[in-house]
Backbone as CSV, one residue per row, in Angstrom:
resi,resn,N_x,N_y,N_z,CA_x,CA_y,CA_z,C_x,C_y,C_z
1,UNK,0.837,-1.199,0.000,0.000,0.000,0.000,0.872,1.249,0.000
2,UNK,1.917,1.548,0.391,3.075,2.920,0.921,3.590,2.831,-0.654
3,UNK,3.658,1.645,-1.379,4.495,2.025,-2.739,2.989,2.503,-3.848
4,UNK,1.813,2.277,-3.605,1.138,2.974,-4.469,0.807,4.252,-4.166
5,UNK,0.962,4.540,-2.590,0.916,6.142,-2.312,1.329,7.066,-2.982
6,UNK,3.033,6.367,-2.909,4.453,7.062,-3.059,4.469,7.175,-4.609
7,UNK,3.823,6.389,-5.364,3.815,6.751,-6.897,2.384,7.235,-6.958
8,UNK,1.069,7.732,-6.161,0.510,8.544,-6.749,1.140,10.057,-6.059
9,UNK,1.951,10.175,-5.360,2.553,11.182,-4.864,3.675,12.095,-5.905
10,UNK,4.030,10.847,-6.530,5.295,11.658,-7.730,4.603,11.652,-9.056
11,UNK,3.462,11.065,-9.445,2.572,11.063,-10.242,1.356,11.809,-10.623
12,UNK,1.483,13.325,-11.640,0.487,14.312,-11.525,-0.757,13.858,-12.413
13,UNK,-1.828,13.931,-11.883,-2.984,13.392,-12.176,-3.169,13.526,-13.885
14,UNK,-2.780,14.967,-14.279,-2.788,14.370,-15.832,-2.001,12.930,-16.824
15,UNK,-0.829,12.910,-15.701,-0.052,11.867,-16.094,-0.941,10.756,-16.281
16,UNK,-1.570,10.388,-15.413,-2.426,9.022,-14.666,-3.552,8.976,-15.885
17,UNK,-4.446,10.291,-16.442,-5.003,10.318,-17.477,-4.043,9.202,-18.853
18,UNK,-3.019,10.004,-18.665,-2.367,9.845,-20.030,-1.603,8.052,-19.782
19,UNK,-1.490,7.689,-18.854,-1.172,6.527,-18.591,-2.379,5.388,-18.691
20,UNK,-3.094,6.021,-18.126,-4.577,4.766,-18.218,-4.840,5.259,-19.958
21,UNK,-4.724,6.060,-20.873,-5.184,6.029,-21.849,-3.853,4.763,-22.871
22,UNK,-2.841,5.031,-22.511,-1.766,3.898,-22.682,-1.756,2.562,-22.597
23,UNK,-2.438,2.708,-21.387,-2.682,0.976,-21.032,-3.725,0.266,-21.527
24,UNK,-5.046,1.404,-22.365,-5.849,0.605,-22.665,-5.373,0.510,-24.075
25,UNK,-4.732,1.297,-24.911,-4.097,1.332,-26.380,-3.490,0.011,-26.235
26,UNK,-2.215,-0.150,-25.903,-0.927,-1.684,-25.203,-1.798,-2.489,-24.562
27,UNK,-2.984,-2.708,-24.018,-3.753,-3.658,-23.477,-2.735,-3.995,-22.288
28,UNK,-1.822,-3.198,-22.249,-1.225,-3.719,-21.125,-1.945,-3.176,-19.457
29,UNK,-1.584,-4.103,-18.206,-2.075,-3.786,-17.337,-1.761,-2.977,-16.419
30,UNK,-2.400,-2.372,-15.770,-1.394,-1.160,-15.100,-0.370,-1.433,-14.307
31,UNK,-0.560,-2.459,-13.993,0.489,-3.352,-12.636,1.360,-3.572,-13.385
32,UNK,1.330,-3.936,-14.614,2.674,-4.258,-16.208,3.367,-2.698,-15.787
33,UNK,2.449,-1.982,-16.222,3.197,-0.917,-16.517,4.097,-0.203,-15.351
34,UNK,3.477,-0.140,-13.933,3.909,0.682,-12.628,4.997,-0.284,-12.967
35,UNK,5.090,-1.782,-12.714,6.153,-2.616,-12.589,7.406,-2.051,-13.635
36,UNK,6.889,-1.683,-15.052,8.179,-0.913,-15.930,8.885,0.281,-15.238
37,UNK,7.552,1.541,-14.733,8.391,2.231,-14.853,9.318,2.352,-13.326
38,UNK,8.528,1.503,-12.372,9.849,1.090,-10.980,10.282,0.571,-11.820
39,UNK,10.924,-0.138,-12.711,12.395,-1.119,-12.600,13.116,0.499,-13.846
40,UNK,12.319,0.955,-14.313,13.363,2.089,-14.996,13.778,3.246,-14.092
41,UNK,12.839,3.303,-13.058,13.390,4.040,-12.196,14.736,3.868,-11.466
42,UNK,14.325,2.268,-10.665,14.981,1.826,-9.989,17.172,1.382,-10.994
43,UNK,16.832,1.390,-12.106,17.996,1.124,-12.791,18.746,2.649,-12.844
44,UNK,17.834,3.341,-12.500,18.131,5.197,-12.809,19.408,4.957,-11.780
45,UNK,18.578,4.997,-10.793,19.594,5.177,-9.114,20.699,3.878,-9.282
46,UNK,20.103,3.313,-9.834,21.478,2.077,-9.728,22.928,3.341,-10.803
47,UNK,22.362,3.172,-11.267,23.829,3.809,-12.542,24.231,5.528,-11.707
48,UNK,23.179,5.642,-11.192,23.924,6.951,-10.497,24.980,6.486,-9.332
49,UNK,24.798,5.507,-8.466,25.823,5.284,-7.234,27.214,4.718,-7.917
């Protein structure tokens, strides 16, 4: 529950528009997608340390 907070917290509601309109285009699921963009996040901070 604290990690869907924390990404509707860094996540501006038009985004969330423009993301659910994505997911229904890709049929992909939103849980597909949050799961992409944590691991692109998460590779961000890796290459920065």
């Amino acid at each position: 529950m604290y990690m869907k907070s924390y990404l509707l917290k860094r996540i501006p509601d038009d985004l969330w528009e423009g993301l659910k309109i994505l997911v229904d285009k890709k049929g992909m699921t939103l849980r597909g997608l949050i799961l992409t963009l944590l691991r692109k996040e998460y590779e961000k901070d890796e290459d920065l340390q």
